[in-house]
Amino acid sequence: MMASSYSAKEEDGHHSGSAGLGGTAIRTRKPDNTAFKQQRLPAWQPILTAGTVLPAFFIIGLIFIPIGIGLFVTSNNIKEFEIDYTGTDMSSPCFNCSQSFSWNSTTPCRCVLFFSLDQPFESNVFMYYGLSNFYQNHRRYVKSRDDSQLNGDERSLKEPSKECEPYRTNENKPIAPCGAIANSMFNDTLDLFYIDPNGTQTQIPFIKKGIAWWTDKHVKFRNPSSSNPNLTAVFIDTAKPVNWRKPVYELDTDPENNGFINEDFIVWMRTAALPTFRKLYRIIQKKNNMTPTLPRGNYSLEVTYNYPVRSFEGRKRMILSTISWMGGKNPFLGIAYITVGSICFFLGVVLLFIHHKYGNRNNSSDIPN
Amino acid sequence: MQCSDSIPSAQTGVGSHRERSGEPVRTVVSNLPFEDLKKREQPNRRYEGNAIRTNKYRLWSFIPMNLFEQFHRMANIYFVGLAILNFVPVVNAFQPEVALIPICIILALTAVKDGWEDFRRYQTDQQLNNTPCFIFSRKQMCFVERRWKDVRVGDFVRVLSNEIIPADILLLHTSDPNGVCHMETANLDGETSLKQRKVVPGFSSLVRVLPITKYLERPDKRRTGFGIDSLLLRGCMVRNTDDAAGIVVYAGHETKSMLNNSGPRYKRSKIERKMNTDVLFCVVLLFFMCLIGALGHAIWLETFSSMPSYIVPDSNGNYTPSVLAGFYMFFTMIILLQVMIPVSLYVSIELVKMGQIFFITQDVELYDEELDRRVQCRALNITEDLGQIQYVFSDKTGTLTENKMVFRRCSVMGTEYCHEENAARLAVISGANEEEEVTIYQQTKLPPLFPLEELQDVHTGDKNHANTQVTAASRRRSKVAAEAQSDMAFSSPLETVVVPDRKLILEVDRQMASIQTGPYLDFFLALAICNTVLVSSVTAQRQRVRVNVADLAGAERVGDVLRALTHIFCAANLSNESDGFHSSDVSDAAGQKVISSERKVKSGLSGSEEVCYEAHSPDEAALIHAAKAYGFTMMERTPHYVTVKLPDEALLKFEVLDILTFDSTRRRMSIIVRHPHTKEIIMYTKGADSAIMERLGNVFSGDKIKCVEQWCGWKAVCFSLKVISEQEFRAWSAVRQEALSAIEEKEERLMETANFIESSFTLLGATGIEDRLQESVPETIQALRRAGMQVWVLTGDKPETAINIAYSCKLLEHEDLVFTFSTSRKVLQCQLTNASVPEQTFTGPLMEPSIGLVIDGPTLSMAMSDELVELFVELCKHCRAVLCCRVTPLQKSAVVKLIRQKLRVMTLAVGDGANDVNMIQAADVGIGVSGQEGMQAVMASDFAITRFKHLQRLLLVHGHWCYSRLANMVIYFFYKNVAYVNLLFWYQFFCGFSATAMIDYWLMIFFNLFFTSAPPIMFGIMEKEVSDSTLLSLPELYKRGQHSEGYRRSTFWIAILDAFYQSLVCFFIPYWTYNGSDIGIFAFGTPMNTVSLFTIILHLAIEIKSWTAVHWVIMIGSVLVYFIVTLAYSAICISCNPPSDPYWIMHKQMADPMFYLVCILTTVVALLPR
């Protein structure tokens, strides 16, 4: 894009010698004749000419198109399956559950959805839940948490931050974890069953650890007084968030995944940037090289329907996806690269044509000395 | 004691009463009789003491006062308002304390700067207040040593030679038997000549202790009358007088020097004014964005039938109604988007201007070796105005010309003596000078060799009288100094050495030999006597070298003077290179050198006796040296005698009876002497040709007039003589005395008496003095013209001289059509209409005749009267050159103001003398030429240069650079902030207009303060789109600045649109990439932040036209700092910034290849249009 015309101006010539001598002892006010002070530093003056712009266009084009193709192919190789289980539709098995909602209902509402995979999922499969129209990025919502409480600070446990209001205390007990984010934690339970052609259902095993960032799990989130393994005792003086069914120390039976370091909780607490988002729910690990992780065939999704989305016309989805180095399936970036690369290439051709046709005339005026 | 003006004490009260009611009378009572009284009972208690305080703040009041002053800036109020808004709970600021940090930093920085400046002032004041002085004490019956601050009005104070006067003192006694005291007012007005002060009539012996009451005028700026002849002014230095004593009449802040002290000037540059309107645009834009946010939020809330779980109720569990929530959201948005008007903009601009000034003052091309002075920037904030000048108003004398008078020819008794040898010598000198420069120029290219240096030492050594200690150190002396030395050695004799005309010297010798009298002798006697030149011998100078310059009032000026002194000294006194010298020695030698090298020209180059003349004006010096060349040397001057040495070595001692000093209305001066031999009373008069011609007694000298008219290029000074009879003189003398002692209308009466005696002269002859053009003046004027500037010359000289100079400096060309206006009112009107009407018919398609307009003062004032002014301005627009002659200082400034207001153009005024001060202050940019006529112009100016030719480089190069740099930087600043803020704005559409930021708050602040602030500042200081040589060779490039092309409204809006586009790209490419994925808020913001950093920096990189090492370091440094700080911050901050702990986000992102792919794509797309 730019021509490198080094025009180092070395006209220091006759002055510099004298300045070196004069500046030493005599207290003259003559300015130092250095290249810096005289603004004569050697300078590289890039000049945009047809000769530099054209190759730049071609180079951008030639680099971007392969990248774009690579991205596109990678994205296409990712297998993804998505199923909406919100149950707004009358025909949907979850319709009843979605209609009868209360945060505190004691009997969980269950519904089962059937679906089939046309292609086998080869490598590790990531299972997500997706929410739409859920503004986890609302300003006051984002603020409504206490990170030092989540980091295991005893004082914050007793005395949560003001930012947690109005989910700070309940019946004069501090809420742990406090705040609106924790309070609105996603609490549907999803189970996946493979339906053999002969009709038997086998539950597909999930891994529920390793879904959160390592740093979050080990550094950012900590249970208070982590030396004490008895979480019930640790959280004794706290109240559970109002919308929760169980207190925080009953999130899981595994002590490594309980309390604040429950990974479902950590994942939820990392607020999503956009109103339509997915969050990692479980990982289905590849068993061996012979069989695909999820073979072709019929499956059933059993949902324990707890989470209300009707008030904001939200949708709930379950997503199964393999991932690659570029993350989940997203054709946009590949297409964008290909488009930009092509535009650059095309512009290059057009400019080259113009340059050839009118070049001789323009050349002189293009390049100011 | 008998005092003519002592008043009974009963009138004292009346006097003081009158003073309070504003009448110009001041009553001063001696303090001595009241010495023992308490302070409250002192008669002079209502006058101020002598202690001064120029610092603005006191220790306890510093913070409130400084804050109060800072809040006069609108911007500061705005930022503080925003910071306070953060604390209002309903706006839900993330961390109100954080918002305070930037504004606090800004306020603190400014306060520290102000405080430091004030502390410096305080120190100077203390130093001054504690300077010792002598006050008379009645108890001890002698003068006792006290401090300046103890001096009160009414005290008797004694000042010794070379001491600085502590207050305004009415001179009552001097050691001089004639009752005269000399003082040097260099600290007051920069004039290094000595001024004479006389003891108040009637006080020739030492004052005894008596209550004395005096009337004096108030110390306003036109303090004249009674005091002026015998008032010693504070800050001046007593010279040539062993000691002087007097009564203090004004002390402290009431003294003239303190009243004249006005603070630094604050001008607002054109760009700044324009920028302020653009800031307003930004505010409007911000307002609309916030409005959209508020409305959006309200509407968004309305869409919900019941509240979803992510909308947080207030602490009572209630939800805010959507309209009210929208209203609150407006303010939250303001806080979120406040970066739109950046806190750093104003600070950056100030930094950039400081940098620009640094480079201007560092420019070696604008350095004057002769005076050892750089260009001075006195106004700190109008550098870029230098690049937008459309009209240049120049003074003539001393600005276009050297103001070094060279005696060119004379005419005695109708015969003209051309002094061709002298002219030839002048030509040789200038030629030789150039040659010398060339050789030195070549020599410096060689490696330093000892033989060469020694040669130089010897070469300059014999010219340098102070060169007694040539040490080994001087071998390392700069060759530039040698060059300067040779320059000075040649420029001095330019004025001093006059080669006599052979014919004339024969004539003089003949008369000398035969009759001892005659018109030739009278002519040269007049040349030698009729002036106010003082003679000071070398020994006299040695006495007065104990200059403690640092103690003077007005530290700044003193600094200048001191620097000038030491500088001249350095350039001249080659041997003093060793650092071990003390300052007193330095100023000692410097003082001498000033006296001998500047216009107090040293005469003893050839002769044995060292006579130095201290002339008030350069033409006096030129004339007295001319007389000396013919053997008429003035040897001594006292108030009562003038001694002249004749060519035959005889001394003539004239008794001086009276001196009628020069003033601008009479434009002549006379001296009345008694001839020692003939005892005749003779009056010699010297004056401008017109001032003398109209008062000649006999009319026989018509041919002389003609020959004077022919010399119109040069300043003609006529000499005449009048023999006065004893009775006539005595009668006149009585009237004169009466006028002198008059209190009311003194000036008028003195003038009358002078006019009375100055009539019916006999013309002796005339001299022609040339004021040489400064070097490269025509080239400079041509370059300024080509750059599209209109050059006007405003001069007090007569039209003929002015026109001549105008031709010689190429202001007017010979083919130009020149209108000369010097007529009565009605005709003028006709002329104006006539001149402008055909002009309009001319201007169209064919040819634009270049029109020159010459107008004189009285005509100008008519032209500027209400009914003609429009026509006049219209005419001036079409004139290529305008020349105003015989204009007063007030008219000069009126012209500048007129053009500035009527045509709405940027004006620049350049001048060197006190008469240009008005004009300099009236113009947008005032430039002072520090030359021959003292420092007033420099004091009033925004920039001070030493030569007119420097104007070319200052305007065409530095003006252009400063303008385009600043314009580009301001535009860039707006662009940068809009681009960044819009990122946040677009996000509002995806977070329910809830004013969420997807970038960590600290990183947002850092982004503006650290990551992206250094590059634009560097850009504003160092950008060089066109090299200086190109700018100088193509002055047309300057027109870009004149038409404000660098910073137009359209440029502004294009930059804003560009910013919108880039922010759209920077937002939506990451958005589509990450949409629907499991990305977190801050993980989403990180690539955006990075992308916009790259875009903003690369955007600048495209703008930068020349890359130096500094550019590379700062650009790459900024990016590195960004990554380092972000990485470090997100590694450390686990829960330090509650709602938005960025823990490990950056690391996570940087491990993801998608991050880089997004960054590359977005940056390329954002910058593709460029």
mmCIF file with all atom_site columns, C-alpha atoms in Angstrom, chain A residues 9 14 18 21-22 24-33 36-39 41-46 64 67 71 128 133-135 137-143 147 163 165-167 180 184 213 215 219-220 270-278 307 311-312 325-326 330 332-333 336-337 340 344, chain B residues 92-94 297 300 304 306 308-310 312-315 332 359 362-364 367 369 372-374 441 444 476 478 480 563 567 570 577 961 965 987 990-992 994-996 1024 1027 1069 1071-1073 1076-1081 1084 1105-1108 1112 1134 1138 1141 1143-1144 1148 1153-1154 1157 1161 1165:
data_model
loop_
_atom_site.group_PDB
_atom_site.id
_atom_site.type_symbol
_atom_site.label_atom_id
_atom_site.label_alt_id
_atom_site.label_comp_id
_atom_site.label_asym_id
_atom_site.label_entity_id
_atom_site.label_seq_id
_atom_site.pdbx_PDB_ins_code
_atom_site.Cartn_x
_atom_site.Cartn_y
_atom_site.Cartn_z
_atom_site.occupancy
_atom_site.B_iso_or_equiv
_atom_site.pdbx_formal_charge
_atom_site.auth_seq_id
_atom_site.auth_comp_id
_atom_site.auth_asym_id
_atom_site.auth_atom_id
_atom_site.pdbx_PDB_model_num
ATOM 1   C CA . LYS A 1 9    ? 17.730  14.294  5.077  1.00 0.00 ? 9    LYS A CA 1
ATOM 2   C CA . HIS A 1 14   ? 27.725  22.800  7.703  1.00 0.00 ? 14   HIS A CA 1
ATOM 3   C CA . SER A 1 18   ? 29.824  24.203  14.616 1.00 0.00 ? 18   SER A CA 1
ATOM 4   C CA . LEU A 1 21   ? 31.853  22.988  19.284 1.00 0.00 ? 21   LEU A CA 1
ATOM 5   C CA . GLY A 1 22   ? 29.784  25.978  20.241 1.00 0.00 ? 22   GLY A CA 1
ATOM 6   C CA . THR A 1 24   ? 29.783  23.116  24.976 1.00 0.00 ? 24   THR A CA 1
ATOM 7   C CA . ALA A 1 25   ? 31.143  25.898  27.065 1.00 0.00 ? 25   ALA A CA 1
ATOM 8   C CA . ILE A 1 26   ? 29.695  29.136  25.787 1.00 0.00 ? 26   ILE A CA 1
ATOM 9   C CA . ARG A 1 27   ? 26.298  29.783  27.258 1.00 0.00 ? 27   ARG A CA 1
ATOM 10  C CA . THR A 1 28   ? 24.828  30.731  23.980 1.00 0.00 ? 28   THR A CA 1
ATOM 11  C CA . ARG A 1 29   ? 21.142  30.600  23.368 1.00 0.00 ? 29   ARG A CA 1
ATOM 12  C CA . LYS A 1 30   ? 21.653  29.167  19.977 1.00 0.00 ? 30   LYS A CA 1
ATOM 13  C CA . PRO A 1 31   ? 19.379  26.157  19.697 1.00 0.00 ? 31   PRO A CA 1
ATOM 14  C CA . ASP A 1 32   ? 21.068  22.810  19.444 1.00 0.00 ? 32   ASP A CA 1
ATOM 15  C CA . ASN A 1 33   ? 21.350  21.760  15.926 1.00 0.00 ? 33   ASN A CA 1
ATOM 16  C CA . PHE A 1 36   ? 15.362  16.068  16.549 1.00 0.00 ? 36   PHE A CA 1
ATOM 17  C CA . LYS A 1 37   ? 15.171  19.690  17.554 1.00 0.00 ? 37   LYS A CA 1
ATOM 18  C CA . GLN A 1 38   ? 15.391  20.887  14.003 1.00 0.00 ? 38   GLN A CA 1
ATOM 19  C CA . GLN A 1 39   ? 12.727  18.386  13.008 1.00 0.00 ? 39   GLN A CA 1
ATOM 20  C CA . LEU A 1 41   ? 14.904  13.239  11.832 1.00 0.00 ? 41   LEU A CA 1
ATOM 21  C CA . PRO A 1 42   ? 15.272  10.789  9.003  1.00 0.00 ? 42   PRO A CA 1
ATOM 22  C CA . ALA A 1 43   ? 11.760  10.092  7.940  1.00 0.00 ? 43   ALA A CA 1
ATOM 23  C CA . TRP A 1 44   ? 10.070  7.407   5.968  1.00 0.00 ? 44   TRP A CA 1
ATOM 24  C CA . GLN A 1 45   ? 7.462   9.015   3.839  1.00 0.00 ? 45   GLN A CA 1
ATOM 25  C CA . PRO A 1 46   ? 4.961   6.486   2.633  1.00 0.00 ? 46   PRO A CA 1
ATOM 26  C CA . PHE A 1 64   ? -8.251  -13.644 2.648  1.00 0.00 ? 64   PHE A CA 1
ATOM 27  C CA . ILE A 1 67   ? -8.593  -18.197 4.979  1.00 0.00 ? 67   ILE A CA 1
ATOM 28  C CA . LEU A 1 71   ? -13.055 -21.231 7.849  1.00 0.00 ? 71   LEU A CA 1
ATOM 29  C CA . TYR A 1 128  ? -25.825 -26.583 25.322 1.00 0.00 ? 128  TYR A CA 1
ATOM 30  C CA . ASN A 1 133  ? -34.604 -12.855 24.303 1.00 0.00 ? 133  ASN A CA 1
ATOM 31  C CA . PHE A 1 134  ? -32.979 -13.194 27.682 1.00 0.00 ? 134  PHE A CA 1
ATOM 32  C CA . TYR A 1 135  ? -31.126 -9.983  28.389 1.00 0.00 ? 135  TYR A CA 1
ATOM 33  C CA . ASN A 1 137  ? -26.542 -8.062  29.622 1.00 0.00 ? 137  ASN A CA 1
ATOM 34  C CA . HIS A 1 138  ? -28.984 -5.670  31.190 1.00 0.00 ? 138  HIS A CA 1
ATOM 35  C CA . ARG A 1 139  ? -27.041 -3.089  33.103 1.00 0.00 ? 139  ARG A CA 1
ATOM 36  C CA . ARG A 1 140  ? -28.641 -3.572  36.455 1.00 0.00 ? 140  ARG A CA 1
ATOM 37  C CA . TYR A 1 141  ? -28.722 -7.302  36.042 1.00 0.00 ? 141  TYR A CA 1
ATOM 38  C CA . VAL A 1 142  ? -25.016 -7.412  35.228 1.00 0.00 ? 142  VAL A CA 1
ATOM 39  C CA . LYS A 1 143  ? -24.247 -5.404  38.324 1.00 0.00 ? 143  LYS A CA 1
ATOM 40  C CA . ASP A 1 147  ? -17.776 -11.258 43.272 1.00 0.00 ? 147  ASP A CA 1
ATOM 41  C CA . GLU A 1 163  ? -25.265 -4.077  44.404 1.00 0.00 ? 163  GLU A CA 1
ATOM 42  C CA . GLU A 1 165  ? -30.327 -5.362  46.179 1.00 0.00 ? 165  GLU A CA 1
ATOM 43  C CA . PRO A 1 166  ? -33.123 -6.421  46.267 1.00 0.00 ? 166  PRO A CA 1
ATOM 44  C CA . TYR A 1 167  ? -31.744 -9.963  46.279 1.00 0.00 ? 167  TYR A CA 1
ATOM 45  C CA . ALA A 1 180  ? -30.263 -11.119 40.431 1.00 0.00 ? 180  ALA A CA 1
ATOM 46  C CA . SER A 1 184  ? -32.437 -16.256 37.993 1.00 0.00 ? 184  SER A CA 1
ATOM 47  C CA . TRP A 1 213  ? -13.265 -22.048 32.667 1.00 0.00 ? 213  TRP A CA 1
ATOM 48  C CA . THR A 1 215  ? -9.590  -20.185 36.150 1.00 0.00 ? 215  THR A CA 1
ATOM 49  C CA . VAL A 1 219  ? -9.462  -19.074 41.275 1.00 0.00 ? 219  VAL A CA 1
ATOM 50  C CA . LYS A 1 220  ? -12.414 -16.847 40.836 1.00 0.00 ? 220  LYS A CA 1
ATOM 51  C CA . ARG A 1 270  ? -20.590 -15.639 33.278 1.00 0.00 ? 270  ARG A CA 1
ATOM 52  C CA . THR A 1 271  ? -23.207 -13.370 31.814 1.00 0.00 ? 271  THR A CA 1
ATOM 53  C CA . ALA A 1 272  ? -23.839 -13.618 28.141 1.00 0.00 ? 272  ALA A CA 1
ATOM 54  C CA . ALA A 1 273  ? -23.074 -10.708 25.854 1.00 0.00 ? 273  ALA A CA 1
ATOM 55  C CA . LEU A 1 274  ? -26.138 -10.912 23.691 1.00 0.00 ? 274  LEU A CA 1
ATOM 56  C CA . PRO A 1 275  ? -29.821 -11.636 24.343 1.00 0.00 ? 275  PRO A CA 1
ATOM 57  C CA . THR A 1 276  ? -29.692 -14.821 22.310 1.00 0.00 ? 276  THR A CA 1
ATOM 58  C CA . PHE A 1 277  ? -27.091 -17.089 23.768 1.00 0.00 ? 277  PHE A CA 1
ATOM 59  C CA . ARG A 1 278  ? -26.238 -20.646 24.580 1.00 0.00 ? 278  ARG A CA 1
ATOM 60  C CA . TYR A 1 307  ? -37.432 -22.312 33.999 1.00 0.00 ? 307  TYR A CA 1
ATOM 61  C CA . SER A 1 311  ? -42.985 -13.484 30.489 1.00 0.00 ? 311  SER A CA 1
ATOM 62  C CA . PHE A 1 312  ? -40.414 -12.149 28.014 1.00 0.00 ? 312  PHE A CA 1
ATOM 63  C CA . TRP A 1 325  ? -10.547 -25.107 16.666 1.00 0.00 ? 325  TRP A CA 1
ATOM 64  C CA . MET A 1 326  ? -12.796 -22.260 15.703 1.00 0.00 ? 326  MET A CA 1
ATOM 65  C CA . ASN A 1 330  ? -20.526 -20.228 12.476 1.00 0.00 ? 330  ASN A CA 1
ATOM 66  C CA . PHE A 1 332  ? -20.311 -15.950 8.969  1.00 0.00 ? 332  PHE A CA 1
ATOM 67  C CA . LEU A 1 333  ? -16.602 -15.410 9.405  1.00 0.00 ? 333  LEU A CA 1
ATOM 68  C CA . ALA A 1 336  ? -16.978 -12.558 5.358  1.00 0.00 ? 336  ALA A CA 1
ATOM 69  C CA . TYR A 1 337  ? -13.384 -13.428 4.625  1.00 0.00 ? 337  TYR A CA 1
ATOM 70  C CA . VAL A 1 340  ? -13.751 -9.161  1.567  1.00 0.00 ? 340  VAL A CA 1
ATOM 71  C CA . CYS A 1 344  ? -10.239 -6.600  -2.727 1.00 0.00 ? 344  CYS A CA 1
ATOM 72  C CA . ASN B 2 92   ? -26.711 3.185   38.379 1.00 0.00 ? 92   ASN B CA 1
ATOM 73  C CA . ALA B 2 93   ? -23.149 4.033   37.673 1.00 0.00 ? 93   ALA B CA 1
ATOM 74  C CA . PHE B 2 94   ? -20.845 1.089   38.000 1.00 0.00 ? 94   PHE B CA 1
ATOM 75  C CA . HIS B 2 297  ? -35.354 1.812   26.999 1.00 0.00 ? 297  HIS B CA 1
ATOM 76  C CA . TRP B 2 300  ? -38.372 -1.826  25.410 1.00 0.00 ? 300  TRP B CA 1
ATOM 77  C CA . PHE B 2 304  ? -43.141 -6.819  28.610 1.00 0.00 ? 304  PHE B CA 1
ATOM 78  C CA . SER B 2 306  ? -44.910 -9.062  33.200 1.00 0.00 ? 306  SER B CA 1
ATOM 79  C CA . PRO B 2 308  ? -38.910 -11.058 33.468 1.00 0.00 ? 308  PRO B CA 1
ATOM 80  C CA . SER B 2 309  ? -36.375 -12.287 35.932 1.00 0.00 ? 309  SER B CA 1
ATOM 81  C CA . TYR B 2 310  ? -33.516 -10.287 34.437 1.00 0.00 ? 310  TYR B CA 1
ATOM 82  C CA . VAL B 2 312  ? -34.068 -6.070  38.606 1.00 0.00 ? 312  VAL B CA 1
ATOM 83  C CA . PRO B 2 313  ? -36.565 -4.270  40.802 1.00 0.00 ? 313  PRO B CA 1
ATOM 84  C CA . ASP B 2 314  ? -35.425 -1.615  43.233 1.00 0.00 ? 314  ASP B CA 1
ATOM 85  C CA . SER B 2 315  ? -34.623 -2.507  46.789 1.00 0.00 ? 315  SER B CA 1
ATOM 86  C CA . THR B 2 332  ? -27.114 6.864   32.654 1.00 0.00 ? 332  THR B CA 1
ATOM 87  C CA . PHE B 2 359  ? 10.116  23.352  18.111 1.00 0.00 ? 359  PHE B CA 1
ATOM 88  C CA . GLN B 2 362  ? 14.439  25.550  18.758 1.00 0.00 ? 362  GLN B CA 1
ATOM 89  C CA . ASP B 2 363  ? 14.575  26.403  15.093 1.00 0.00 ? 363  ASP B CA 1
ATOM 90  C CA . VAL B 2 364  ? 18.129  27.310  14.332 1.00 0.00 ? 364  VAL B CA 1
ATOM 91  C CA . TYR B 2 367  ? 18.110  32.228  15.628 1.00 0.00 ? 367  TYR B CA 1
ATOM 92  C CA . GLU B 2 369  ? 23.553  35.171  16.022 1.00 0.00 ? 369  GLU B CA 1
ATOM 93  C CA . ASP B 2 372  ? 22.070  35.876  20.261 1.00 0.00 ? 372  ASP B CA 1
ATOM 94  C CA . ARG B 2 373  ? 18.353  35.611  20.426 1.00 0.00 ? 373  ARG B CA 1
ATOM 95  C CA . ARG B 2 374  ? 15.933  32.943  19.465 1.00 0.00 ? 374  ARG B CA 1
ATOM 96  C CA . TYR B 2 441  ? 30.867  28.244  5.826  1.00 0.00 ? 441  TYR B CA 1
ATOM 97  C CA . THR B 2 444  ? 33.200  24.469  9.111  1.00 0.00 ? 444  THR B CA 1
ATOM 98  C CA . ARG B 2 476  ? 37.471  25.148  21.370 1.00 0.00 ? 476  ARG B CA 1
ATOM 99  C CA . SER B 2 478  ? 32.660  27.951  18.262 1.00 0.00 ? 478  SER B CA 1
ATOM 100 C CA . VAL B 2 480  ? 29.726  30.400  14.754 1.00 0.00 ? 480  VAL B CA 1
ATOM 101 C CA . ARG B 2 563  ? 20.268  36.702  28.690 1.00 0.00 ? 563  ARG B CA 1
ATOM 102 C CA . HIS B 2 567  ? 24.849  36.466  25.185 1.00 0.00 ? 567  HIS B CA 1
ATOM 103 C CA . CYS B 2 570  ? 29.549  35.333  25.015 1.00 0.00 ? 570  CYS B CA 1
ATOM 104 C CA . GLU B 2 577  ? 34.598  30.134  28.274 1.00 0.00 ? 577  GLU B CA 1
ATOM 105 C CA . TRP B 2 961  ? 2.984   23.082  10.169 1.00 0.00 ? 961  TRP B CA 1
ATOM 106 C CA . ARG B 2 965  ? -0.820  19.578  12.712 1.00 0.00 ? 965  ARG B CA 1
ATOM 107 C CA . TYR B 2 987  ? -24.335 -2.293  21.877 1.00 0.00 ? 987  TYR B CA 1
ATOM 108 C CA . PHE B 2 990  ? -28.660 -5.451  22.043 1.00 0.00 ? 990  PHE B CA 1
ATOM 109 C CA . CYS B 2 991  ? -28.903 -4.898  25.748 1.00 0.00 ? 991  CYS B CA 1
ATOM 110 C CA . GLY B 2 992  ? -32.314 -3.325  25.959 1.00 0.00 ? 992  GLY B CA 1
ATOM 111 C CA . SER B 2 994  ? -29.819 -0.410  29.501 1.00 0.00 ? 994  SER B CA 1
ATOM 112 C CA . ALA B 2 995  ? -26.491 1.410   29.158 1.00 0.00 ? 995  ALA B CA 1
ATOM 113 C CA . THR B 2 996  ? -24.360 -1.635  29.664 1.00 0.00 ? 996  THR B CA 1
ATOM 114 C CA . LYS B 2 1024 ? 5.416   16.961  8.690  1.00 0.00 ? 1024 LYS B CA 1
ATOM 115 C CA . SER B 2 1027 ? 9.043   19.525  4.121  1.00 0.00 ? 1027 SER B CA 1
ATOM 116 C CA . ILE B 2 1069 ? -18.293 -8.073  12.512 1.00 0.00 ? 1069 ILE B CA 1
ATOM 117 C CA . TYR B 2 1071 ? -21.356 -9.346  16.640 1.00 0.00 ? 1071 TYR B CA 1
ATOM 118 C CA . TRP B 2 1072 ? -22.153 -11.669 13.779 1.00 0.00 ? 1072 TRP B CA 1
ATOM 119 C CA . THR B 2 1073 ? -19.188 -13.774 14.562 1.00 0.00 ? 1073 THR B CA 1
ATOM 120 C CA . GLY B 2 1076 ? -25.678 -17.112 19.371 1.00 0.00 ? 1076 GLY B CA 1
ATOM 121 C CA . SER B 2 1077 ? -22.502 -18.459 20.902 1.00 0.00 ? 1077 SER B CA 1
ATOM 122 C CA . ASP B 2 1078 ? -21.716 -18.748 24.583 1.00 0.00 ? 1078 ASP B CA 1
ATOM 123 C CA . ILE B 2 1079 ? -19.653 -15.578 24.668 1.00 0.00 ? 1079 ILE B CA 1
ATOM 124 C CA . GLY B 2 1080 ? -19.655 -13.484 27.838 1.00 0.00 ? 1080 GLY B CA 1
ATOM 125 C CA . ILE B 2 1081 ? -20.073 -9.728  27.931 1.00 0.00 ? 1081 ILE B CA 1
ATOM 126 C CA . PHE B 2 1084 ? -17.281 -10.020 23.656 1.00 0.00 ? 1084 PHE B CA 1
ATOM 127 C CA . LYS B 2 1105 ? 2.939   11.454  6.172  1.00 0.00 ? 1105 LYS B CA 1
ATOM 128 C CA . SER B 2 1106 ? 6.394   11.057  7.529  1.00 0.00 ? 1106 SER B CA 1
ATOM 129 C CA . TRP B 2 1107 ? 7.561   8.396   9.870  1.00 0.00 ? 1107 TRP B CA 1
ATOM 130 C CA . THR B 2 1108 ? 10.492  8.960   12.124 1.00 0.00 ? 1108 THR B CA 1
ATOM 131 C CA . TRP B 2 1112 ? 7.511   4.013   15.285 1.00 0.00 ? 1112 TRP B CA 1
ATOM 132 C CA . ILE B 2 1134 ? -10.130 -11.294 40.439 1.00 0.00 ? 1134 ILE B CA 1
ATOM 133 C CA . PRO B 2 1138 ? -16.939 -5.813  41.253 1.00 0.00 ? 1138 PRO B CA 1
ATOM 134 C CA . ASP B 2 1141 ? -14.043 -8.469  36.870 1.00 0.00 ? 1141 ASP B CA 1
ATOM 135 C CA . TYR B 2 1143 ? -10.326 -12.075 35.215 1.00 0.00 ? 1143 TYR B CA 1
ATOM 136 C CA . TRP B 2 1144 ? -8.469  -14.093 32.613 1.00 0.00 ? 1144 TRP B CA 1
ATOM 137 C CA . LYS B 2 1148 ? -8.640  -16.719 27.115 1.00 0.00 ? 1148 LYS B CA 1
ATOM 138 C CA . PRO B 2 1153 ? -7.495  -18.166 16.998 1.00 0.00 ? 1153 PRO B CA 1
ATOM 139 C CA . MET B 2 1154 ? -10.888 -16.680 16.264 1.00 0.00 ? 1154 MET B CA 1
ATOM 140 C CA . LEU B 2 1157 ? -9.136  -13.690 12.705 1.00 0.00 ? 1157 LEU B CA 1
ATOM 141 C CA . LEU B 2 1161 ? -10.822 -8.936  9.225  1.00 0.00 ? 1161 LEU B CA 1
ATOM 142 C CA . VAL B 2 1165 ? -12.714 -3.771  6.505  1.00 0.00 ? 1165 VAL B CA 1
#
